Amino acid sequence: MLFRSELALVEIAPDQSSALATAADSGEALLVVPGPAGFRVTGLAGVAAGASRIVYSPSGKAAALWFSSTGHVQVVKGLPAAPSARDTDASFFGGDPGALAVSDDGAWVMGAWAGQVYALGPDSAVKAVAVNGAAQALCFFHGSLNAAVITANEVVTISDIGGGATPKTIWSKPEDAGQEASAQTAVGLAV
């Protein structure tokens, strides 16, 4: 397809084999694949127009598209050869996620809403992920349902988000770090 429009959002797959984008004029979700004669641009069947955010999985085989206007997330898996989409209503969270991640198989999406991390899975499953504080970054590990969550106070790995979702803190800010800094500042000012 010869594409004669500007693009609004563009997210390139981690392996750079393709990109997902939205058309600036219509908001249509597009798959862009480079080839010997230029780029092949196709619409993504089953994906709504107007995505406000796009994130790829670690391998680029899946992606999540967030829609601020509806509070829905659509997961596209089978990229780039055979894309298929699944829609999940996340409007009950009441706003945009601060961070978003999707697993390589497209089964699970993690999002950070209002200081809490949730995993959204097949059959409308919703799981709260045990972390302390608002997530600043989320990611799934390549080819697995293991994930990492980074907050201002800790880094947590989550084993098997689709099963037990077992958290393990691998780094945490010392509890008295703020008090030490205040004491050092006070001593410096007193001298």
Short mmCIF file of N, CA and C in Angstrom, two decimals:
data_model
loop_
_atom_site.label_atom_id
_atom_site.label_comp_id
_atom_site.label_asym_id
_atom_site.label_seq_id
_atom_site.Cartn_x
_atom_site.Cartn_y
_atom_site.Cartn_z
N MET A 1 0.85 -1.17 0.00
CA MET A 1 0.00 0.00 0.00
C MET A 1 0.90 1.24 0.00
N LEU A 2 0.63 2.15 -0.88
CA LEU A 2 1.34 3.42 -0.91
C LEU A 2 0.68 4.33 0.11
N PHE A 3 1.45 4.79 1.05
CA PHE A 3 0.90 5.57 2.15
C PHE A 3 1.21 7.04 1.94
N ARG A 4 0.19 7.86 1.92
CA ARG A 4 0.35 9.29 1.67
C ARG A 4 -0.21 10.12 2.83
N SER A 5 0.27 9.84 4.00
CA SER A 5 -0.19 10.57 5.17
C SER A 5 0.96 10.70 6.15
N GLU A 6 0.84 11.65 7.04
CA GLU A 6 1.83 11.78 8.10
C GLU A 6 1.48 10.82 9.23
N LEU A 7 2.50 10.46 9.99
CA LEU A 7 2.30 9.57 11.11
C LEU A 7 2.32 10.37 12.41
N ALA A 8 1.51 9.95 13.38
CA ALA A 8 1.47 10.64 14.67
C ALA A 8 2.37 9.91 15.67
N LEU A 9 2.02 8.72 16.04
CA LEU A 9 2.85 7.91 16.95
C LEU A 9 3.62 6.91 16.11
N VAL A 10 4.88 6.70 16.45
CA VAL A 10 5.68 5.67 15.79
C VAL A 10 6.50 4.97 16.87
N GLU A 11 6.39 3.67 16.92
CA GLU A 11 7.18 2.87 17.86
C GLU A 11 7.84 1.76 17.05
N ILE A 12 9.17 1.69 17.13
CA ILE A 12 9.94 0.72 16.34
C ILE A 12 10.16 -0.53 17.18
N ALA A 13 9.99 -1.69 16.55
CA ALA A 13 10.21 -2.97 17.23
C ALA A 13 11.64 -3.07 17.71
N PRO A 14 11.87 -3.74 18.84
CA PRO A 14 13.24 -3.86 19.37
C PRO A 14 14.25 -4.41 18.37
N ASP A 15 13.82 -5.34 17.49
CA ASP A 15 14.75 -5.89 16.49
C ASP A 15 14.76 -5.08 15.20
N GLN A 16 14.03 -3.99 15.17
CA GLN A 16 13.93 -3.07 14.03
C GLN A 16 13.38 -3.70 12.76
N SER A 17 12.64 -4.81 12.90
CA SER A 17 12.06 -5.48 11.73
C SER A 17 10.75 -4.84 11.28
N SER A 18 10.14 -4.03 12.15
CA SER A 18 8.87 -3.40 11.81
C SER A 18 8.63 -2.24 12.77
N ALA A 19 7.54 -1.56 12.55
CA ALA A 19 7.13 -0.48 13.45
C ALA A 19 5.62 -0.45 13.50
N LEU A 20 5.09 0.05 14.59
CA LEU A 20 3.67 0.34 14.70
C LEU A 20 3.54 1.85 14.74
N ALA A 21 2.49 2.34 14.12
CA ALA A 21 2.30 3.79 14.03
C ALA A 21 0.81 4.10 13.98
N THR A 22 0.50 5.37 14.12
CA THR A 22 -0.87 5.82 13.88
C THR A 22 -0.83 6.90 12.81
N ALA A 23 -1.85 6.91 11.97
CA ALA A 23 -1.97 7.94 10.93
C ALA A 23 -2.38 9.24 11.60
N ALA A 24 -1.71 10.33 11.26
CA ALA A 24 -1.98 11.63 11.88
C ALA A 24 -3.39 12.12 11.57
N ASP A 25 -3.90 11.84 10.38
CA ASP A 25 -5.22 12.35 10.00
C ASP A 25 -6.38 11.54 10.55
N SER A 26 -6.25 10.21 10.60
CA SER A 26 -7.37 9.36 11.00
C SER A 26 -7.15 8.63 12.32
N GLY A 27 -5.91 8.55 12.78
CA GLY A 27 -5.61 7.79 13.99
C GLY A 27 -5.54 6.29 13.76
N GLU A 28 -5.70 5.86 12.50
CA GLU A 28 -5.68 4.42 12.19
C GLU A 28 -4.37 3.80 12.65
N ALA A 29 -4.46 2.61 13.25
CA ALA A 29 -3.27 1.87 13.67
C ALA A 29 -2.66 1.19 12.45
N LEU A 30 -1.34 1.34 12.30
CA LEU A 30 -0.66 0.86 11.10
C LEU A 30 0.54 0.00 11.46
N LEU A 31 0.79 -1.01 10.63
CA LEU A 31 1.99 -1.82 10.72
C LEU A 31 2.88 -1.41 9.56
N VAL A 32 4.12 -1.04 9.85
CA VAL A 32 5.07 -0.59 8.84
C VAL A 32 6.22 -1.60 8.80
N VAL A 33 6.42 -2.21 7.62
CA VAL A 33 7.46 -3.21 7.46
C VAL A 33 8.37 -2.80 6.30
N PRO A 34 9.68 -2.70 6.55
CA PRO A 34 10.59 -2.34 5.45
C PRO A 34 10.76 -3.52 4.50
N GLY A 35 10.98 -3.18 3.24
CA GLY A 35 11.20 -4.19 2.22
C GLY A 35 12.13 -3.68 1.16
N PRO A 36 12.43 -4.51 0.15
CA PRO A 36 13.38 -4.09 -0.88
C PRO A 36 12.89 -2.92 -1.72
N ALA A 37 11.58 -2.75 -1.83
CA ALA A 37 11.04 -1.67 -2.65
C ALA A 37 10.48 -0.53 -1.80
N GLY A 38 10.91 -0.43 -0.57
CA GLY A 38 10.40 0.62 0.31
C GLY A 38 9.66 0.01 1.49
N PHE A 39 8.73 0.75 2.02
CA PHE A 39 7.97 0.30 3.19
C PHE A 39 6.60 -0.20 2.78
N ARG A 40 6.19 -1.31 3.41
CA ARG A 40 4.82 -1.80 3.23
C ARG A 40 4.04 -1.34 4.47
N VAL A 41 2.97 -0.61 4.25
CA VAL A 41 2.15 -0.09 5.34
C VAL A 41 0.76 -0.69 5.23
N THR A 42 0.32 -1.34 6.31
CA THR A 42 -1.01 -1.96 6.33
C THR A 42 -1.73 -1.58 7.62
N GLY A 43 -3.03 -1.51 7.52
CA GLY A 43 -3.84 -1.27 8.71
C GLY A 43 -3.87 -2.52 9.58
N LEU A 44 -4.03 -2.33 10.88
CA LEU A 44 -4.11 -3.46 11.80
C LEU A 44 -5.58 -3.80 12.04
N ALA A 45 -6.02 -4.91 11.47
CA ALA A 45 -7.41 -5.34 11.61
C ALA A 45 -7.75 -5.58 13.08
N GLY A 46 -8.90 -5.09 13.48
CA GLY A 46 -9.36 -5.30 14.85
C GLY A 46 -8.81 -4.32 15.86
N VAL A 47 -7.97 -3.37 15.44
CA VAL A 47 -7.41 -2.38 16.35
C VAL A 47 -8.12 -1.06 16.10
N ALA A 48 -8.56 -0.45 17.17
CA ALA A 48 -9.28 0.82 17.08
C ALA A 48 -8.34 1.95 16.65
N ALA A 49 -8.92 3.00 16.14
CA ALA A 49 -8.15 4.21 15.80
C ALA A 49 -7.96 5.05 17.07
N GLY A 50 -6.91 5.84 17.09
CA GLY A 50 -6.73 6.82 18.15
C GLY A 50 -5.88 6.38 19.33
N ALA A 51 -4.97 5.45 19.15
CA ALA A 51 -4.10 5.04 20.25
C ALA A 51 -3.30 6.25 20.73
N SER A 52 -3.11 6.34 22.04
CA SER A 52 -2.32 7.43 22.60
C SER A 52 -0.95 6.97 23.08
N ARG A 53 -0.73 5.66 23.08
CA ARG A 53 0.56 5.11 23.49
C ARG A 53 0.73 3.73 22.88
N ILE A 54 1.97 3.42 22.49
CA ILE A 54 2.30 2.11 21.93
C ILE A 54 3.56 1.61 22.62
N VAL A 55 3.54 0.36 23.10
CA VAL A 55 4.75 -0.26 23.66
C VAL A 55 4.89 -1.66 23.08
N TYR A 56 6.12 -2.03 22.76
CA TYR A 56 6.43 -3.37 22.26
C TYR A 56 6.84 -4.28 23.40
N SER A 57 6.67 -5.57 23.17
CA SER A 57 7.24 -6.59 24.06
C SER A 57 8.74 -6.66 23.80
N PRO A 58 9.50 -7.35 24.66
CA PRO A 58 10.96 -7.40 24.47
C PRO A 58 11.40 -7.94 23.11
N SER A 59 10.70 -8.94 22.57
CA SER A 59 11.10 -9.51 21.28
C SER A 59 10.48 -8.78 20.10
N GLY A 60 9.45 -7.99 20.34
CA GLY A 60 8.74 -7.32 19.26
C GLY A 60 7.65 -8.17 18.63
N LYS A 61 7.37 -9.31 19.21
CA LYS A 61 6.32 -10.20 18.67
C LYS A 61 4.93 -9.78 19.12
N ALA A 62 4.86 -8.89 20.12
CA ALA A 62 3.58 -8.39 20.61
C ALA A 62 3.74 -6.91 20.95
N ALA A 63 2.61 -6.23 21.01
CA ALA A 63 2.62 -4.81 21.39
C ALA A 63 1.30 -4.50 22.10
N ALA A 64 1.34 -3.47 22.93
CA ALA A 64 0.14 -2.99 23.60
C ALA A 64 -0.12 -1.56 23.15
N LEU A 65 -1.34 -1.27 22.81
CA LEU A 65 -1.75 0.08 22.42
C LEU A 65 -2.74 0.58 23.47
N TRP A 66 -2.45 1.73 24.06
CA TRP A 66 -3.31 2.32 25.08
C TRP A 66 -4.16 3.41 24.45
N PHE A 67 -5.43 3.48 24.85
CA PHE A 67 -6.38 4.45 24.32
C PHE A 67 -6.90 5.30 25.48
N SER A 68 -6.36 6.51 25.63
CA SER A 68 -6.77 7.41 26.70
C SER A 68 -8.26 7.75 26.63
N SER A 69 -8.78 7.87 25.43
CA SER A 69 -10.17 8.30 25.25
C SER A 69 -11.18 7.28 25.77
N THR A 70 -10.81 6.00 25.78
CA THR A 70 -11.74 4.95 26.20
C THR A 70 -11.28 4.18 27.43
N GLY A 71 -10.01 4.30 27.80
CA GLY A 71 -9.48 3.51 28.91
C GLY A 71 -9.30 2.05 28.55
N HIS A 72 -9.13 1.78 27.27
CA HIS A 72 -8.92 0.40 26.82
C HIS A 72 -7.46 0.20 26.43
N VAL A 73 -7.01 -1.04 26.55
CA VAL A 73 -5.71 -1.44 26.04
C VAL A 73 -5.97 -2.57 25.04
N GLN A 74 -5.33 -2.47 23.89
CA GLN A 74 -5.44 -3.53 22.89
C GLN A 74 -4.07 -4.14 22.71
N VAL A 75 -4.02 -5.46 22.79
CA VAL A 75 -2.78 -6.20 22.61
C VAL A 75 -2.80 -6.82 21.23
N VAL A 76 -1.71 -6.59 20.50
CA VAL A 76 -1.55 -7.19 19.18
C VAL A 76 -0.42 -8.20 19.29
N LYS A 77 -0.71 -9.46 19.00
CA LYS A 77 0.34 -10.48 19.03
C LYS A 77 0.52 -11.05 17.63
N GLY A 78 1.56 -11.85 17.43
CA GLY A 78 1.83 -12.42 16.12
C GLY A 78 2.51 -11.46 15.17
N LEU A 79 3.16 -10.43 15.72
CA LEU A 79 3.81 -9.43 14.88
C LEU A 79 5.13 -9.95 14.33
N PRO A 80 5.54 -9.53 13.16
CA PRO A 80 4.80 -8.72 12.21
C PRO A 80 4.00 -9.54 11.20
N ALA A 81 4.20 -10.86 11.16
CA ALA A 81 3.64 -11.68 10.08
C ALA A 81 2.13 -11.91 10.15
N ALA A 82 1.61 -12.22 11.33
CA ALA A 82 0.20 -12.57 11.45
C ALA A 82 -0.43 -11.89 12.67
N PRO A 83 -0.60 -10.56 12.62
CA PRO A 83 -1.11 -9.86 13.79
C PRO A 83 -2.58 -10.18 14.09
N SER A 84 -2.87 -10.34 15.38
CA SER A 84 -4.25 -10.48 15.84
C SER A 84 -4.39 -9.66 17.12
N ALA A 85 -5.57 -9.11 17.33
CA ALA A 85 -5.77 -8.16 18.43
C ALA A 85 -6.75 -8.66 19.47
N ARG A 86 -6.52 -8.25 20.72
CA ARG A 86 -7.42 -8.52 21.84
C ARG A 86 -7.62 -7.22 22.59
N ASP A 87 -8.85 -6.91 22.92
CA ASP A 87 -9.20 -5.67 23.61
C ASP A 87 -9.51 -5.96 25.08
N THR A 88 -9.00 -5.09 25.97
CA THR A 88 -9.29 -5.20 27.40
C THR A 88 -9.73 -3.84 27.91
N ASP A 89 -10.85 -3.83 28.61
CA ASP A 89 -11.36 -2.61 29.22
C ASP A 89 -10.62 -2.38 30.53
N ALA A 90 -9.89 -1.28 30.62
CA ALA A 90 -9.18 -0.91 31.85
C ALA A 90 -9.67 0.45 32.35
N SER A 91 -10.86 0.85 31.91
CA SER A 91 -11.37 2.17 32.29
C SER A 91 -11.67 2.28 33.78
N PHE A 92 -11.87 1.15 34.45
CA PHE A 92 -12.15 1.17 35.88
C PHE A 92 -10.96 1.67 36.70
N PHE A 93 -9.76 1.76 36.10
CA PHE A 93 -8.60 2.32 36.80
C PHE A 93 -8.67 3.85 36.87
N GLY A 94 -9.49 4.45 36.02
CA GLY A 94 -9.73 5.88 36.12
C GLY A 94 -8.65 6.80 35.59
N GLY A 95 -7.90 6.39 34.61
CA GLY A 95 -6.90 7.28 34.03
C GLY A 95 -5.85 6.53 33.25
N ASP A 96 -4.88 7.28 32.75
CA ASP A 96 -3.80 6.70 31.97
C ASP A 96 -2.78 6.02 32.87
N PRO A 97 -2.19 4.92 32.40
CA PRO A 97 -1.13 4.30 33.20
C PRO A 97 0.14 5.13 33.14
N GLY A 98 0.87 5.17 34.25
CA GLY A 98 2.15 5.86 34.27
C GLY A 98 3.22 5.09 33.53
N ALA A 99 3.08 3.77 33.50
CA ALA A 99 4.00 2.89 32.78
C ALA A 99 3.18 1.72 32.25
N LEU A 100 3.68 1.09 31.19
CA LEU A 100 2.96 0.00 30.52
C LEU A 100 3.97 -0.97 29.93
N ALA A 101 3.68 -2.27 30.02
CA ALA A 101 4.54 -3.30 29.43
C ALA A 101 3.68 -4.46 28.98
N VAL A 102 4.18 -5.22 28.00
CA VAL A 102 3.44 -6.38 27.47
C VAL A 102 4.41 -7.55 27.33
N SER A 103 3.91 -8.76 27.60
CA SER A 103 4.73 -9.97 27.48
C SER A 103 4.89 -10.37 26.02
N ASP A 104 5.95 -11.12 25.73
CA ASP A 104 6.23 -11.54 24.34
C ASP A 104 5.10 -12.35 23.72
N ASP A 105 4.40 -13.16 24.52
CA ASP A 105 3.31 -13.96 23.96
C ASP A 105 2.01 -13.17 23.84
N GLY A 106 2.01 -11.94 24.34
CA GLY A 106 0.82 -11.08 24.25
C GLY A 106 -0.27 -11.46 25.23
N ALA A 107 0.00 -12.39 26.13
CA ALA A 107 -1.03 -12.83 27.07
C ALA A 107 -1.25 -11.84 28.20
N TRP A 108 -0.19 -11.15 28.65
CA TRP A 108 -0.28 -10.28 29.81
C TRP A 108 0.22 -8.87 29.52
N VAL A 109 -0.45 -7.91 30.12
CA VAL A 109 -0.06 -6.50 30.09
C VAL A 109 0.05 -6.04 31.54
N MET A 110 1.10 -5.31 31.86
CA MET A 110 1.21 -4.69 33.18
C MET A 110 1.09 -3.19 33.00
N GLY A 111 0.41 -2.56 33.95
CA GLY A 111 0.28 -1.12 33.94
C GLY A 111 0.35 -0.57 35.34
N ALA A 112 0.79 0.67 35.46
CA ALA A 112 0.88 1.35 36.75
C ALA A 112 -0.19 2.43 36.79
N TRP A 113 -1.17 2.23 37.67
CA TRP A 113 -2.25 3.19 37.84
C TRP A 113 -2.33 3.61 39.30
N ALA A 114 -2.36 4.90 39.55
CA ALA A 114 -2.61 5.46 40.89
C ALA A 114 -1.79 4.78 41.98
N GLY A 115 -0.49 4.66 41.75
CA GLY A 115 0.39 4.13 42.78
C GLY A 115 0.37 2.62 42.94
N GLN A 116 -0.32 1.90 42.06
CA GLN A 116 -0.40 0.44 42.15
C GLN A 116 -0.13 -0.15 40.77
N VAL A 117 0.51 -1.31 40.74
CA VAL A 117 0.76 -2.02 39.49
C VAL A 117 -0.24 -3.17 39.37
N TYR A 118 -0.80 -3.29 38.18
CA TYR A 118 -1.76 -4.37 37.90
C TYR A 118 -1.32 -5.12 36.66
N ALA A 119 -1.62 -6.40 36.64
CA ALA A 119 -1.40 -7.24 35.46
C ALA A 119 -2.77 -7.63 34.91
N LEU A 120 -2.96 -7.42 33.62
CA LEU A 120 -4.20 -7.75 32.94
C LEU A 120 -3.92 -8.92 32.01
N GLY A 121 -4.68 -9.99 32.15
CA GLY A 121 -4.38 -11.19 31.39
C GLY A 121 -5.55 -11.72 30.60
N PRO A 122 -5.39 -12.95 30.13
CA PRO A 122 -6.44 -13.58 29.34
C PRO A 122 -7.74 -13.71 30.16
N ASP A 123 -8.83 -13.77 29.48
CA ASP A 123 -10.15 -13.94 30.11
C ASP A 123 -10.43 -12.87 31.16
N SER A 124 -9.99 -11.66 30.91
CA SER A 124 -10.25 -10.49 31.77
C SER A 124 -9.65 -10.62 33.17
N ALA A 125 -8.60 -11.42 33.32
CA ALA A 125 -7.94 -11.56 34.62
C ALA A 125 -7.27 -10.24 34.99
N VAL A 126 -7.39 -9.85 36.28
CA VAL A 126 -6.74 -8.67 36.81
C VAL A 126 -6.06 -9.07 38.11
N LYS A 127 -4.75 -8.81 38.19
CA LYS A 127 -3.99 -9.13 39.40
C LYS A 127 -3.27 -7.88 39.88
N ALA A 128 -3.33 -7.62 41.18
CA ALA A 128 -2.51 -6.57 41.77
C ALA A 128 -1.12 -7.14 41.97
N VAL A 129 -0.10 -6.37 41.62
CA VAL A 129 1.29 -6.79 41.75
C VAL A 129 1.87 -6.11 42.99
N ALA A 130 2.46 -6.91 43.88
CA ALA A 130 2.93 -6.41 45.18
C ALA A 130 4.24 -5.65 45.05
N VAL A 131 4.15 -4.32 45.03
CA VAL A 131 5.32 -3.44 45.08
C VAL A 131 5.00 -2.28 46.01
N ASN A 132 6.05 -1.64 46.52
CA ASN A 132 5.86 -0.51 47.42
C ASN A 132 6.08 0.79 46.66
N GLY A 133 5.02 1.53 46.44
CA GLY A 133 5.13 2.82 45.78
C GLY A 133 4.72 2.77 44.32
N ALA A 134 4.68 3.94 43.73
CA ALA A 134 4.28 4.09 42.33
C ALA A 134 5.40 3.61 41.41
N ALA A 135 5.05 2.82 40.41
CA ALA A 135 6.04 2.30 39.46
C ALA A 135 6.46 3.40 38.50
N GLN A 136 7.77 3.50 38.31
CA GLN A 136 8.32 4.44 37.34
C GLN A 136 8.63 3.75 36.03
N ALA A 137 8.87 2.43 36.08
CA ALA A 137 9.15 1.65 34.87
C ALA A 137 8.72 0.21 35.10
N LEU A 138 8.27 -0.42 34.02
CA LEU A 138 7.84 -1.82 34.02
C LEU A 138 8.43 -2.51 32.80
N CYS A 139 8.75 -3.79 32.92
CA CYS A 139 9.16 -4.54 31.74
C CYS A 139 8.97 -6.03 31.99
N PHE A 140 8.72 -6.74 30.91
CA PHE A 140 8.74 -8.19 30.94
C PHE A 140 10.11 -8.63 30.45
N PHE A 141 10.55 -9.80 30.93
CA PHE A 141 11.80 -10.36 30.44
C PHE A 141 11.54 -11.09 29.13
N HIS A 142 12.53 -11.15 28.29
CA HIS A 142 12.43 -11.75 26.96
C HIS A 142 11.94 -13.20 27.05
N GLY A 143 10.87 -13.50 26.33
CA GLY A 143 10.36 -14.86 26.20
C GLY A 143 9.79 -15.48 27.45
N SER A 144 9.40 -14.67 28.45
CA SER A 144 8.87 -15.26 29.67
C SER A 144 7.76 -14.40 30.26
N LEU A 145 7.14 -14.93 31.29
CA LEU A 145 6.14 -14.17 32.03
C LEU A 145 6.72 -13.60 33.32
N ASN A 146 8.04 -13.50 33.38
CA ASN A 146 8.72 -12.83 34.48
C ASN A 146 8.86 -11.35 34.13
N ALA A 147 8.81 -10.52 35.15
CA ALA A 147 8.80 -9.08 34.91
C ALA A 147 9.63 -8.36 35.96
N ALA A 148 9.88 -7.08 35.72
CA ALA A 148 10.55 -6.21 36.69
C ALA A 148 9.74 -4.93 36.85
N VAL A 149 9.74 -4.42 38.07
CA VAL A 149 9.06 -3.17 38.40
C VAL A 149 10.07 -2.29 39.13
N ILE A 150 10.19 -1.05 38.70
CA ILE A 150 11.09 -0.10 39.34
C ILE A 150 10.24 1.03 39.94
N THR A 151 10.44 1.26 41.23
CA THR A 151 9.80 2.39 41.91
C THR A 151 10.92 3.29 42.42
N ALA A 152 10.58 4.38 43.05
CA ALA A 152 11.59 5.27 43.61
C ALA A 152 12.33 4.61 44.77
N ASN A 153 11.72 3.61 45.38
CA ASN A 153 12.29 2.99 46.57
C ASN A 153 12.77 1.55 46.40
N GLU A 154 12.45 0.91 45.28
CA GLU A 154 12.85 -0.49 45.12
C GLU A 154 12.81 -0.95 43.67
N VAL A 155 13.53 -2.05 43.45
CA VAL A 155 13.46 -2.78 42.19
C VAL A 155 13.00 -4.18 42.56
N VAL A 156 11.91 -4.62 41.94
CA VAL A 156 11.30 -5.91 42.27
C VAL A 156 11.19 -6.73 40.99
N THR A 157 11.57 -8.01 41.07
CA THR A 157 11.29 -8.93 39.98
C THR A 157 10.05 -9.73 40.37
N ILE A 158 9.25 -10.05 39.38
CA ILE A 158 8.03 -10.82 39.58
C ILE A 158 8.18 -12.10 38.78
N SER A 159 8.14 -13.25 39.45
CA SER A 159 8.23 -14.53 38.76
C SER A 159 6.84 -15.00 38.38
N ASP A 160 6.66 -15.36 37.11
CA ASP A 160 5.43 -15.95 36.59
C ASP A 160 4.19 -15.11 36.87
N ILE A 161 4.09 -14.00 36.17
CA ILE A 161 2.97 -13.07 36.35
C ILE A 161 1.62 -13.77 36.12
N GLY A 162 1.60 -14.80 35.28
CA GLY A 162 0.35 -15.51 35.01
C GLY A 162 0.02 -16.57 36.04
N GLY A 163 0.98 -16.92 36.89
CA GLY A 163 0.75 -17.94 37.91
C GLY A 163 0.76 -17.33 39.29
N GLY A 164 1.82 -17.64 40.05
CA GLY A 164 1.90 -17.16 41.42
C GLY A 164 2.25 -15.69 41.56
N ALA A 165 2.83 -15.10 40.53
CA ALA A 165 3.24 -13.68 40.55
C ALA A 165 4.04 -13.38 41.82
N THR A 166 5.10 -14.15 42.02
CA THR A 166 5.90 -14.05 43.23
C THR A 166 6.89 -12.88 43.14
N PRO A 167 6.77 -11.88 44.05
CA PRO A 167 7.70 -10.75 44.02
C PRO A 167 8.99 -11.06 44.78
N LYS A 168 10.09 -10.48 44.31
CA LYS A 168 11.38 -10.59 45.00
C LYS A 168 12.06 -9.23 44.87
N THR A 169 12.30 -8.59 46.00
CA THR A 169 12.97 -7.30 45.99
C THR A 169 14.46 -7.54 45.77
N ILE A 170 15.02 -6.94 44.72
CA ILE A 170 16.44 -7.11 44.45
C ILE A 170 17.25 -5.87 44.83
N TRP A 171 16.56 -4.78 45.09
CA TRP A 171 17.20 -3.57 45.62
C TRP A 171 16.14 -2.75 46.32
N SER A 172 16.50 -2.17 47.45
CA SER A 172 15.59 -1.24 48.10
C SER A 172 16.40 -0.13 48.75
N LYS A 173 15.80 1.03 48.79
CA LYS A 173 16.41 2.21 49.38
C LYS A 173 16.43 2.00 50.90
N PRO A 174 17.56 2.24 51.53
CA PRO A 174 17.60 2.10 53.00
C PRO A 174 16.55 2.99 53.65
N GLU A 175 15.91 2.46 54.68
CA GLU A 175 14.83 3.19 55.36
C GLU A 175 15.30 4.52 55.92
N ASP A 176 16.55 4.58 56.40
CA ASP A 176 17.02 5.80 57.03
C ASP A 176 17.82 6.70 56.09
N ALA A 177 17.79 6.42 54.77
CA ALA A 177 18.56 7.22 53.82
C ALA A 177 18.16 8.69 53.85
N GLY A 178 16.88 8.96 53.97
CA GLY A 178 16.41 10.34 54.02
C GLY A 178 16.84 11.03 55.31
N GLN A 179 16.82 10.28 56.42
CA GLN A 179 17.23 10.84 57.70
C GLN A 179 18.73 11.13 57.71
N GLU A 180 19.54 10.24 57.11
CA GLU A 180 20.99 10.45 57.05
C GLU A 180 21.31 11.71 56.25
N ALA A 181 20.63 11.87 55.12
CA ALA A 181 20.89 13.05 54.28
C ALA A 181 20.51 14.32 55.03
N SER A 182 19.38 14.28 55.78
CA SER A 182 18.95 15.45 56.55
C SER A 182 19.96 15.76 57.65
N ALA A 183 20.48 14.71 58.32
CA ALA A 183 21.45 14.92 59.40
C ALA A 183 22.75 15.50 58.83
N GLN A 184 23.19 14.99 57.66
CA GLN A 184 24.42 15.50 57.05
C GLN A 184 24.24 16.97 56.65
N THR A 185 23.10 17.32 56.11
CA THR A 185 22.83 18.69 55.73
C THR A 185 22.83 19.60 56.95
N ALA A 186 22.18 19.11 58.04
CA ALA A 186 22.13 19.92 59.26
C ALA A 186 23.54 20.13 59.83
N VAL A 187 24.39 19.09 59.81
CA VAL A 187 25.75 19.21 60.31
C VAL A 187 26.53 20.20 59.45
N GLY A 188 26.37 20.10 58.13
CA GLY A 188 27.05 21.00 57.22
C GLY A 188 26.67 22.46 57.45
N LEU A 189 25.39 22.70 57.74
CA LEU A 189 24.92 24.06 57.98
C LEU A 189 25.42 24.60 59.31
N ALA A 190 25.56 23.69 60.30
CA ALA A 190 26.00 24.11 61.63
C ALA A 190 27.48 24.47 61.64
N VAL A 191 28.28 23.90 60.77
CA VAL A 191 29.73 24.14 60.75
C VAL A 191 30.02 25.42 60.10
#
